[in-house]
GROMACS .gro file of C-alpha atoms in nm:
model
  451
    1MET     CA    1   1.490  -1.285   2.729
    2SER     CA    2   1.385  -1.313   2.369
    3ARG     CA    3   1.428  -1.653   2.153
    4ILE     CA    4   1.585  -1.614   1.804
    5LEU     CA    5   1.621  -1.858   1.534
    6VAL     CA    6   1.928  -1.782   1.282
    7ILE     CA    7   1.908  -1.967   0.967
    8GLU     CA    8   2.256  -1.972   0.799
    9ASP     CA    9   2.477  -2.188   0.582
   10GLU     CA   10   2.810  -1.988   0.656
   11PRO     CA   11   2.942  -2.130   0.994
   12ILE     CA   12   3.172  -1.827   1.070
   13ILE     CA   13   2.899  -1.614   1.029
   14ARG     CA   14   2.637  -1.764   1.221
   15THR     CA   15   2.876  -1.856   1.470
   16GLU     CA   16   2.962  -1.477   1.518
   17LEU     CA   17   2.572  -1.362   1.510
   18ARG     CA   18   2.545  -1.620   1.753
   19ARG     CA   19   2.771  -1.489   2.032
   20LEU     CA   20   2.658  -1.107   1.878
   21LEU     CA   21   2.286  -1.204   1.985
   22VAL     CA   22   2.394  -1.337   2.349
   23ARG     CA   23   2.615  -1.059   2.421
   24ALA     CA   24   2.277  -0.854   2.373
   25GLY     CA   25   2.108  -1.057   2.606
   26HIS     CA   26   1.842  -1.334   2.356
   27ASP     CA   27   1.891  -1.707   2.368
   28VAL     CA   28   1.997  -1.837   2.010
   29SER     CA   29   1.932  -2.151   1.825
   30GLU     CA   30   2.089  -2.227   1.523
   31ALA     CA   31   1.990  -2.386   1.182
   32GLY     CA   32   2.188  -2.425   0.850
   33SER     CA   33   1.862  -2.423   0.665
   34VAL     CA   34   1.507  -2.471   0.619
   35HIS     CA   35   1.469  -2.766   0.620
   36GLU     CA   36   1.716  -2.812   0.930
   37ALA     CA   37   1.520  -2.571   1.140
   38SER     CA   38   1.155  -2.735   1.032
   39SER     CA   39   1.307  -3.022   1.159
   40ASP     CA   40   1.497  -2.893   1.455
   41TYR     CA   41   1.291  -2.698   1.603
   42ALA     CA   42   0.943  -2.624   1.683
   43LEU     CA   43   0.888  -2.270   1.514
   44ASP     CA   44   0.608  -2.055   1.662
   45SER     CA   45   0.854  -2.088   2.014
   46PHE     CA   46   1.092  -1.811   1.856
   47ASP     CA   47   1.056  -1.487   1.960
   48LEU     CA   48   1.213  -1.381   1.599
   49VAL     CA   49   1.365  -1.568   1.294
   50LEU     CA   50   1.719  -1.403   1.121
   51SER     CA   51   1.721  -1.553   0.854
   52ASP     CA   52   2.021  -1.569   0.543
   53LEU     CA   53   1.834  -1.550   0.180
   54ARG     CA   54   2.046  -1.814  -0.016
   55LEU     CA   55   2.037  -2.116   0.138
   56PRO     CA   56   2.100  -2.483   0.015
   57GLY     CA   57   1.797  -2.592  -0.034
   58ALA     CA   58   1.452  -2.398  -0.011
   59PRO     CA   59   1.540  -1.991   0.008
   60GLY     CA   60   1.576  -1.855   0.334
   61THR     CA   61   1.224  -1.647   0.257
   62ASP     CA   62   1.021  -2.031   0.240
   63ILE     CA   63   1.101  -1.959   0.669
   64ILE     CA   64   0.764  -1.695   0.653
   65ALA     CA   65   0.502  -1.988   0.575
   66LEU     CA   66   0.641  -2.223   0.826
   67CYS     CA   67   0.627  -1.984   1.139
   68PRO     CA   68   0.288  -1.805   1.046
   69GLY     CA   69   0.276  -1.521   1.354
   70VAL     CA   70   0.653  -1.515   1.411
   71PRO     CA   71   0.883  -1.246   1.276
   72VAL     CA   72   1.115  -1.296   1.002
   73LEU     CA   73   1.403  -1.071   0.906
   74ILE     CA   74   1.627  -1.138   0.621
   75MET     CA   75   1.944  -1.132   0.547
   76THR     CA   76   2.157  -1.131   0.213
   77SER     CA   77   2.474  -0.985   0.052
   78TYR     CA   78   2.299  -0.969  -0.253
   79ALA     CA   79   2.123  -0.647  -0.195
   80THR     CA   80   1.918  -0.538  -0.445
   81VAL     CA   81   1.577  -0.316  -0.426
   82LYS     CA   82   1.372  -0.579  -0.632
   83SER     CA   83   1.503  -0.939  -0.348
   84ALA     CA   84   1.395  -0.620  -0.142
   85VAL     CA   85   1.052  -0.614  -0.238
   86ASP     CA   86   1.011  -0.949  -0.311
   87ALA     CA   87   1.139  -1.072   0.056
   88MET     CA   88   0.862  -0.762   0.227
   89LYS     CA   89   0.575  -0.927  -0.003
   90LEU     CA   90   0.590  -1.261   0.107
   91GLY     CA   91   0.588  -1.140   0.465
   92ALA     CA   92   0.923  -1.056   0.591
   93VAL     CA   93   0.888  -0.776   0.834
   94ASP     CA   94   1.210  -0.631   0.732
   95TYR     CA   95   1.537  -0.710   0.544
   96ILE     CA   96   1.918  -0.604   0.663
   97ALA     CA   97   2.242  -0.682   0.375
   98LYS     CA   98   2.480  -0.781   0.409
   99PRO     CA   99   2.772  -0.710   0.538
  100PHE     CA  100   2.640  -0.530   0.841
  101ASP     CA  101   2.752  -0.292   1.129
  102HIS     CA  102   2.706  -0.500   1.441
  103ASP     CA  103   2.541  -0.218   1.582
  104GLU     CA  104   2.278  -0.183   1.331
  105LEU     CA  105   2.143  -0.557   1.321
  106LEU     CA  106   2.134  -0.509   1.715
  107MET     CA  107   1.910  -0.223   1.680
  108GLN     CA  108   1.685  -0.393   1.352
  109VAL     CA  109   1.639  -0.686   1.603
  110GLU     CA  110   1.542  -0.520   1.929
  111ARG     CA  111   1.285  -0.345   1.697
  112VAL     CA  112   1.181  -0.628   1.524
  113LEU     CA  113   1.142  -0.770   1.862
  114ARG     CA  114   0.935  -0.457   2.028
  115GLU     CA  115   0.722  -0.476   1.749
  116GLY     CA  116   0.627  -0.846   1.803
  117LEU     CA  117   0.540  -0.732   2.207
  118LEU     CA  118   0.351  -0.512   2.157
  119THR     CA  119   0.180  -0.678   1.892
  120ARG     CA  120   0.105  -0.996   2.074
  121GLN     CA  121   0.028  -0.762   2.372
  122ASN     CA  122  -0.212  -0.657   2.171
  123ALA     CA  123  -0.370  -0.943   2.077
  124ALA     CA  124  -0.425  -1.086   2.387
  125LEU     CA  125  -0.577  -0.773   2.519
  126LYS     CA  126  -0.796  -0.770   2.261
  127ARG     CA  127  -0.887  -1.166   2.330
  128GLU     CA  128  -0.952  -1.048   2.667
  129VAL     CA  129  -1.195  -0.707   2.605
  130ASP     CA  130  -1.414  -0.955   2.342
  131GLN     CA  131  -1.470  -1.225   2.620
  132THR     CA  132  -1.574  -0.960   2.880
  133HIS     CA  133  -1.717  -0.701   2.660
  134PRO     CA  134  -1.838  -0.862   2.327
  135VAL     CA  135  -2.043  -0.578   2.281
  136SER     CA  136  -1.816  -0.295   2.336
  137GLY     CA  137  -1.938  -0.056   2.616
  138MET     CA  138  -2.176  -0.348   2.723
  139VAL     CA  139  -2.143  -0.556   3.091
  140GLY     CA  140  -2.241  -0.881   3.087
  141SER     CA  141  -2.274  -1.251   3.180
  142SER     CA  142  -2.632  -1.323   3.236
  143ALA     CA  143  -2.803  -1.541   3.006
  144ALA     CA  144  -3.012  -1.316   2.826
  145MET     CA  145  -2.671  -1.088   2.730
  146ARG     CA  146  -2.499  -1.389   2.597
  147GLU     CA  147  -2.794  -1.413   2.396
  148VAL     CA  148  -2.699  -1.038   2.265
  149PHE     CA  149  -2.328  -1.126   2.205
  150GLU     CA  150  -2.410  -1.409   1.995
  151ARG     CA  151  -2.651  -1.251   1.813
  152VAL     CA  152  -2.444  -0.960   1.715
  153ARG     CA  153  -2.185  -1.188   1.637
  154LYS     CA  154  -2.342  -1.385   1.392
  155VAL     CA  155  -2.532  -1.135   1.218
  156ALA     CA  156  -2.264  -0.863   1.233
  157PRO     CA  157  -2.069  -0.976   0.925
  158SER     CA  158  -2.385  -0.998   0.684
  159PRO     CA  159  -2.538  -0.729   0.508
  160ALA     CA  160  -2.873  -0.754   0.627
  161THR     CA  161  -3.087  -0.472   0.801
  162VAL     CA  162  -3.086  -0.505   1.190
  163LEU     CA  163  -3.393  -0.386   1.398
  164VAL     CA  164  -3.283  -0.355   1.753
  165LEU     CA  165  -3.557  -0.354   2.078
  166GLY     CA  166  -3.481  -0.251   2.377
  167GLU     CA  167  -3.671  -0.008   2.635
  168SER     CA  168  -3.486   0.368   2.688
  169GLY     CA  169  -3.138   0.284   2.832
  170THR     CA  170  -3.048  -0.016   2.753
  171GLY     CA  171  -2.745   0.038   2.523
  172LYS     CA  172  -2.912  -0.032   2.166
  173GLU     CA  173  -2.649   0.203   2.053
  174LEU     CA  174  -2.390   0.029   2.128
  175VAL     CA  175  -2.505  -0.287   1.926
  176ALA     CA  176  -2.575  -0.041   1.632
  177ARG     CA  177  -2.166   0.023   1.699
  178ALA     CA  178  -2.097  -0.340   1.718
  179LEU     CA  179  -2.249  -0.450   1.481
  180HIS     CA  180  -2.062  -0.201   1.253
  181ALA     CA  181  -1.694  -0.259   1.450
  182GLN     CA  182  -1.704  -0.655   1.377
  183SER     CA  183  -1.839  -0.609   1.026
  184PRO     CA  184  -1.673  -0.529   0.663
  185ARG     CA  185  -1.788  -0.214   0.690
  186ALA     CA  186  -1.597  -0.111   0.960
  187ASP     CA  187  -1.358   0.079   0.752
  188GLY     CA  188  -1.613   0.317   0.644
  189PRO     CA  189  -1.854   0.552   0.808
  190LEU     CA  190  -2.073   0.449   1.065
  191VAL     CA  191  -2.410   0.785   1.056
  192ALA     CA  192  -2.588   0.824   1.378
  193VAL     CA  193  -2.929   0.965   1.316
  194ASN     CA  194  -3.192   1.034   1.610
  195CYS     CA  195  -3.512   1.041   1.467
  196ALA     CA  196  -3.661   1.216   1.698
  197ALA     CA  197  -3.418   1.484   1.779
  198ILE     CA  198  -3.482   1.667   1.414
  199PRO     CA  199  -3.794   1.883   1.354
  200GLU     CA  200  -3.996   1.719   1.136
  201GLY     CA  201  -3.968   2.000   0.922
  202LEU     CA  202  -3.624   1.962   0.846
  203LEU     CA  203  -3.581   1.534   0.877
  204GLU     CA  204  -3.645   1.472   0.514
  205SER     CA  205  -3.338   1.733   0.391
  206GLU     CA  206  -3.115   1.592   0.667
  207LEU     CA  207  -3.145   1.213   0.599
  208PHE     CA  208  -3.186   1.225   0.222
  209GLY     CA  209  -3.052   1.587   0.172
  210HIS     CA  210  -3.178   1.846  -0.066
  211GLU     CA  211  -3.089   2.003  -0.429
  212LYS     CA  212  -3.046   2.412  -0.423
  213GLY     CA  213  -3.345   2.601  -0.464
  214ALA     CA  214  -3.571   2.318  -0.319
  215PHE     CA  215  -3.692   2.497  -0.058
  216THR     CA  216  -3.661   2.831   0.100
  217GLY     CA  217  -3.295   2.889   0.215
  218ALA     CA  218  -3.127   2.579  -0.017
  219GLN     CA  219  -2.848   2.847  -0.121
  220ALA     CA  220  -2.634   2.512  -0.258
  221ALA     CA  221  -2.730   2.161  -0.267
  222HIS     CA  222  -2.688   1.922   0.024
  223PRO     CA  223  -2.598   1.551   0.055
  224GLY     CA  224  -2.796   1.402   0.355
  225LEU     CA  225  -2.651   1.209   0.612
  226VAL     CA  226  -2.756   0.907   0.430
  227GLU     CA  227  -2.516   0.975   0.131
  228ALA     CA  228  -2.299   1.049   0.480
  229ALA     CA  229  -2.316   0.683   0.516
  230HIS     CA  230  -2.207   0.587   0.195
  231GLY     CA  231  -1.977   0.255   0.201
  232GLY     CA  232  -2.041   0.183   0.633
  233THR     CA  233  -2.398   0.170   0.807
  234LEU     CA  234  -2.647   0.406   0.900
  235PHE     CA  235  -2.810   0.406   1.281
  236LEU     CA  236  -3.166   0.537   1.295
  237ASP     CA  237  -3.229   0.538   1.674
  238GLU     CA  238  -3.590   0.584   1.742
  239ILE     CA  239  -3.680   0.501   1.418
  240GLY     CA  240  -4.092   0.486   1.547
  241GLU     CA  241  -4.075   0.861   1.554
  242LEU     CA  242  -4.015   0.871   1.182
  243PRO     CA  243  -4.288   1.027   0.983
  244ALA     CA  244  -4.477   0.912   0.686
  245PRO     CA  245  -4.307   1.117   0.387
  246ALA     CA  246  -3.983   0.992   0.522
  247GLN     CA  247  -4.073   0.641   0.609
  248ALA     CA  248  -4.150   0.607   0.192
  249ARG     CA  249  -3.776   0.725   0.081
  250LEU     CA  250  -3.653   0.537   0.378
  251LEU     CA  251  -3.840   0.227   0.222
  252ARG     CA  252  -3.757   0.321  -0.157
  253MET     CA  253  -3.358   0.340  -0.017
  254LEU     CA  254  -3.445   0.006   0.113
  255GLN     CA  255  -3.566  -0.138  -0.209
  256ASP     CA  256  -3.400  -0.023  -0.459
  257GLY     CA  257  -3.059   0.119  -0.278
  258GLU     CA  258  -3.099   0.466  -0.419
  259VAL     CA  259  -3.179   0.765  -0.286
  260ARG     CA  260  -3.309   1.094  -0.388
  261ARG     CA  261  -3.256   1.392  -0.255
  262VAL     CA  262  -3.583   1.696  -0.151
  263GLY     CA  263  -3.659   1.875  -0.506
  264ALA     CA  264  -3.410   1.627  -0.725
  265THR     CA  265  -3.516   1.468  -1.062
  266ARG     CA  266  -3.292   1.194  -1.021
  267PRO     CA  267  -3.173   0.966  -0.785
  268ARG     CA  268  -2.841   0.854  -0.632
  269LYS     CA  269  -2.701   0.488  -0.528
  270VAL     CA  270  -2.591   0.451  -0.157
  271ASP     CA  271  -2.412   0.137  -0.049
  272VAL     CA  272  -2.546   0.205   0.327
  273ARG     CA  273  -2.624  -0.108   0.564
  274ILE     CA  274  -2.905  -0.023   0.797
  275VAL     CA  275  -2.953  -0.043   1.203
  276ALA     CA  276  -3.243   0.108   1.337
  277ALA     CA  277  -3.358   0.068   1.749
  278THR     CA  278  -3.690   0.185   1.902
  279HIS     CA  279  -3.809   0.159   2.256
  280ARG     CA  280  -4.186   0.189   2.079
  281ASP     CA  281  -4.404  -0.127   2.034
  282LEU     CA  282  -4.388  -0.157   1.616
  283PRO     CA  283  -4.637  -0.404   1.552
  284ARG     CA  284  -4.902  -0.173   1.757
  285ARG     CA  285  -4.802   0.150   1.555
  286VAL     CA  286  -4.872  -0.030   1.214
  287GLN     CA  287  -5.241  -0.115   1.337
  288GLU     CA  288  -5.227   0.218   1.454
  289GLY     CA  289  -5.134   0.294   1.101
  290SER     CA  290  -4.838   0.534   1.243
  291PHE     CA  291  -4.604   0.317   1.058
  292ARG     CA  292  -4.581   0.154   0.743
  293GLN     CA  293  -4.596  -0.229   0.761
  294ASP     CA  294  -4.386  -0.239   0.469
  295LEU     CA  295  -4.122  -0.072   0.582
  296TYR     CA  296  -4.136  -0.216   0.927
  297PHE     CA  297  -4.112  -0.582   0.774
  298ARG     CA  298  -3.771  -0.465   0.553
  299LEU     CA  299  -3.648  -0.346   0.894
  300ARG     CA  300  -3.681  -0.644   1.074
  301VAL     CA  301  -3.458  -0.950   0.891
  302VAL     CA  302  -3.291  -0.959   1.174
  303GLU     CA  303  -3.437  -0.866   1.545
  304ILE     CA  304  -3.209  -0.790   1.873
  305ARG     CA  305  -3.386  -0.782   2.162
  306LEU     CA  306  -3.198  -0.566   2.483
  307PRO     CA  307  -3.298  -0.682   2.820
  308PRO     CA  308  -3.417  -0.404   3.050
  309LEU     CA  309  -3.179  -0.402   3.350
  310ARG     CA  310  -3.430  -0.506   3.641
  311GLU     CA  311  -3.432  -0.857   3.407
  312ARG     CA  312  -3.042  -0.888   3.444
  313THR     CA  313  -2.951  -0.796   3.813
  314GLU     CA  314  -2.669  -1.052   3.830
  315ASP     CA  315  -2.466  -0.795   3.597
  316VAL     CA  316  -2.532  -0.533   3.820
  317PRO     CA  317  -2.263  -0.588   3.997
  318ALA     CA  318  -1.983  -0.590   3.739
  319LEU     CA  319  -2.158  -0.314   3.537
  320ALA     CA  320  -2.137  -0.085   3.842
  321ARG     CA  321  -1.757  -0.115   3.901
  322HIS     CA  322  -1.695  -0.068   3.520
  323LEU     CA  323  -1.971   0.226   3.511
  324LEU     CA  324  -1.781   0.395   3.837
  325GLU     CA  325  -1.425   0.306   3.688
  326LYS     CA  326  -1.559   0.505   3.370
  327ALA     CA  327  -1.700   0.793   3.591
  328SER     CA  328  -1.396   0.857   3.811
  329ARG     CA  329  -1.191   0.898   3.464
  330LYS     CA  330  -1.431   1.127   3.367
  331VAL     CA  331  -1.453   1.359   3.645
  332GLY     CA  332  -1.048   1.290   3.708
  333ARG     CA  333  -1.032   1.079   4.028
  334PRO     CA  334  -0.913   0.775   4.146
  335THR     CA  335  -1.129   0.490   4.074
  336ALA     CA  336  -1.363   0.510   4.349
  337SER     CA  337  -1.525   0.205   4.501
  338LEU     CA  338  -1.864   0.080   4.647
  339ALA     CA  339  -1.941   0.026   4.991
  340PRO     CA  340  -2.121  -0.330   5.026
  341GLU     CA  341  -2.476  -0.139   5.123
  342ALA     CA  342  -2.438   0.084   4.807
  343MET     CA  343  -2.421  -0.237   4.611
  344ASP     CA  344  -2.751  -0.355   4.763
  345ALA     CA  345  -2.877  -0.056   4.737
  346LEU     CA  346  -2.762  -0.139   4.330
  347THR     CA  347  -2.903  -0.482   4.358
  348SER     CA  348  -3.235  -0.413   4.486
  349HIS     CA  349  -3.336  -0.089   4.282
  350PRO     CA  350  -3.578  -0.135   3.957
  351TRP     CA  351  -3.381   0.098   3.795
  352PRO     CA  352  -3.688   0.206   3.527
  353GLY     CA  353  -3.411   0.460   3.404
  354ASN     CA  354  -3.187   0.139   3.315
  355VAL     CA  355  -2.796   0.120   3.188
  356ARG     CA  356  -2.861   0.497   3.165
  357GLU     CA  357  -2.992   0.577   3.507
  358LEU     CA  358  -2.714   0.348   3.671
  359GLU     CA  359  -2.452   0.546   3.491
  360ASN     CA  360  -2.564   0.873   3.618
  361ALA     CA  361  -2.618   0.773   3.947
  362LEU     CA  362  -2.257   0.670   4.023
  363GLU     CA  363  -2.127   0.971   3.786
  364ARG     CA  364  -2.332   1.186   4.052
  365ALA     CA  365  -2.236   0.977   4.329
  366VAL     CA  366  -1.800   0.995   4.253
  367ILE     CA  367  -1.892   1.398   4.177
  368LEU     CA  368  -2.042   1.442   4.549
  369ALA     CA  369  -1.832   1.174   4.748
  370ASP     CA  370  -1.518   1.320   4.958
  371GLY     CA  371  -1.307   0.990   4.990
  372PRO     CA  372  -1.294   0.711   4.744
  373VAL     CA  373  -1.573   0.500   4.889
  374VAL     CA  374  -1.913   0.592   4.737
  375THR     CA  375  -2.133   0.509   5.005
  376ALA     CA  376  -2.529   0.434   4.937
  377GLY     CA  377  -2.678   0.762   5.053
  378LEU     CA  378  -2.486   0.895   4.736
  379LEU     CA  379  -2.639   0.702   4.504
  380ALA     CA  380  -3.021   0.906   4.593
  381LEU     CA  381  -3.211   0.584   4.472
  382GLU     CA  382  -3.560   0.686   4.575
  383LEU     CA  383  -3.917   0.595   4.508
  384PRO     CA  384  -3.833   0.207   4.476
  385GLU     CA  385  -4.220   0.167   4.464
  386ALA     CA  386  -4.256   0.415   4.173
  387ALA     CA  387  -3.968   0.358   3.998
  388ASP     CA  388  -4.147  -0.014   3.960
  389SER     CA  389  -4.448   0.147   3.812
  390PHE     CA  390  -4.227   0.342   3.607
  391GLY     CA  391  -4.007   0.037   3.487
  392ALA     CA  392  -4.355  -0.210   3.426
  393SER     CA  393  -4.518   0.044   3.232
  394ALA     CA  394  -4.213   0.031   3.017
  395THR     CA  395  -4.238  -0.288   2.962
  396GLU     CA  396  -4.613  -0.216   2.886
  397GLU     CA  397  -4.483   0.051   2.615
  398THR     CA  398  -4.312  -0.258   2.393
  399SER     CA  399  -4.620  -0.552   2.471
  400GLY     CA  400  -4.915  -0.271   2.385
  401ALA     CA  401  -5.066  -0.219   2.732
  402ALA     CA  402  -5.188   0.170   2.781
  403PRO     CA  403  -4.866   0.350   2.956
  404ASP     CA  404  -5.080   0.523   3.199
  405SER     CA  405  -4.918   0.443   3.505
  406MET     CA  406  -4.560   0.554   3.294
  407GLU     CA  407  -4.662   0.893   3.281
  408GLU     CA  408  -4.867   0.867   3.623
  409TYR     CA  409  -4.538   0.833   3.753
  410PHE     CA  410  -4.395   1.110   3.589
  411ARG     CA  411  -4.606   1.325   3.631
  412ARG     CA  412  -4.595   1.279   3.968
  413PHE     CA  413  -4.187   1.273   4.013
  414VAL     CA  414  -4.195   1.612   3.819
  415MET     CA  415  -4.348   1.836   3.971
  416GLU     CA  416  -4.291   1.654   4.315
  417HIS     CA  417  -3.904   1.722   4.255
  418GLN     CA  418  -3.892   2.019   4.041
  419GLU     CA  419  -3.874   2.234   4.317
  420HIS     CA  420  -3.535   2.164   4.423
  421MET     CA  421  -3.397   1.976   4.149
  422GLY     CA  422  -3.287   2.157   3.784
  423GLU     CA  423  -3.396   2.015   3.467
  424THR     CA  424  -3.044   1.803   3.377
  425GLU     CA  425  -3.100   1.658   3.761
  426LEU     CA  426  -3.483   1.587   3.716
  427ALA     CA  427  -3.339   1.417   3.330
  428LYS     CA  428  -3.025   1.224   3.479
  429ARG     CA  429  -3.284   1.039   3.772
  430LEU     CA  430  -3.537   0.949   3.529
  431GLY     CA  431  -3.288   0.839   3.314
  432ILE     CA  432  -3.365   1.035   3.012
  433SER     CA  433  -3.214   1.355   2.833
  434ARG     CA  434  -3.292   1.720   2.884
  435LYS     CA  435  -3.507   1.716   2.501
  436ALA     CA  436  -3.734   1.411   2.594
  437LEU     CA  437  -3.764   1.566   2.936
  438TRP     CA  438  -3.916   1.928   2.769
  439GLU     CA  439  -4.115   1.680   2.555
  440LYS     CA  440  -4.265   1.494   2.795
  441ARG     CA  441  -4.354   1.785   2.987
  442GLN     CA  442  -4.510   1.957   2.646
  443LYS     CA  443  -4.690   1.639   2.576
  444LEU     CA  444  -4.862   1.624   2.930
  445GLY     CA  445  -4.860   1.962   2.984
  446ILE     CA  446  -4.641   1.987   3.321
  447PRO     CA  447  -4.557   2.347   3.307
  448ARG     CA  448  -4.191   2.462   3.440
  449THR     CA  449  -4.197   2.633   3.757
  450ARG     CA  450  -3.987   2.980   3.707
  451ALA     CA  451  -3.719   3.057   3.967
   0.00000   0.00000   0.00000
C-alpha cells in the first residue's frame, strides 16, 4: 500500500480524490495548503504528493523543495504549456490538467509510484553493492583491500594521474575502471591499452596516431588511442614495457596536454586523465636506464598498491563464492557450491597467479563438475611448494631481487606439463594469458612440443 498526500484547497475535489485513491488501494492523507501539509505531516514519509498548483498562500510547486526524493504530481485547471514547463523545471515528476478523467489520473499515479519504487530499489541495490564491492568486481574486507577502496574513493574525483602497482592478476584494470566510474569523467570514454600487447613498431602510431603518408602503408590519417580517450580516461596497462620513444611522447602529453601524431607538424590539445599500471619494479628500471625518471615521477602523482591474494587469504572465501557465481552464469549453469574440503584447498593455496588464477580454477571446476558441488579434486591445485616459490619470486620483481626462482618454476612447470596440456590450459594454470606464455617461452628458450 502506497502513502499519498493530496494537497487541494477545494474540499469537494479533495474528498473525491481521497475516495478514488482509497478505492485503488492507497493510504491517503489530506491538506488544504502547503503550510498545512508541512506542519501536519512528515513529508518524506509519503510515496507521492498530489498537489494543486494554485493554493492559498504558497503555490503547490513549493512543496517540491520541502520533500526531496518524494515525487510530486501537479494538478491545475490552468492547463497551459508555460505552467507545465515551469512545474517540471521546479522538479515535478509530471503534470495533469483539470478536469481529469479518473482512469487517466489513476494510471498516471500508478506510473509515478512504480517509477519511484524502481528508483528506491536501484538506490538500495547501489548502496549494497558499494558497501560489499566498493571497487566494481573486486571483493574483499581485509585491511589491505579496505585501504585500496578508500584510496580509490578519495582519488577518483580528482584529475590526478594514478599509478597502480601489483602483481599480475591482482585486478589493476578493475581499479582503473573504478577510478573512471567514480570520477567527473564517467560519461566520457575509458580507453584501455596493454602496452605489452602492441608490437613496438606500431605502438607510437596506435597510441598517438599518424598522418597520411607518415610511413609505408599509412594511406589515411589515423587518430590514436590518446585522442580516442579525449574527455575521459586512458588506462595504460603494463606501462613498464613502454619503449623509450613512446615514453618521450607520453611525457610531453602529460606536461603540455598535447599530442602530436606521427608525421604531423602541429600538436593537438587533448583532455585525458592517465591511469597507468605495472607489475614491474619501476624504480629499478629507472636505475637501469630503461624507464625515464621524469616520466616515472609524472605517473606516480598518486600510487595505489594492490596486495597479492596470498597476503589477504581472509578474503578468499567471499571472493571464491563471488567468482563461482560468475563462472556458473558464464557457462549457463545453476550456481554451484564449494565442498568444505574444496574451500580448505582454496584458502591454503598460495595463488601465484592471484585472482586471475583463482577465477580460472573455479571456472574450470564448474565446467568439469557433474553436479552442483565443486570438490577439491576438480580444482586441480598442484605443486604448492613450487607455487610458493613462484609467488615469492613475483614479490621479488617488485622489491628489486633477482627473479631466478620464478623463471625456474615456470620452466619446470611448462616442461613437466606441456605433454598433456594445451597452451590455453598451461596459461590458465599459471594465471597468465596465452600471449604472456608465448613471450615467456621465447625469453627462456623453452621449445613448444609438436603433436
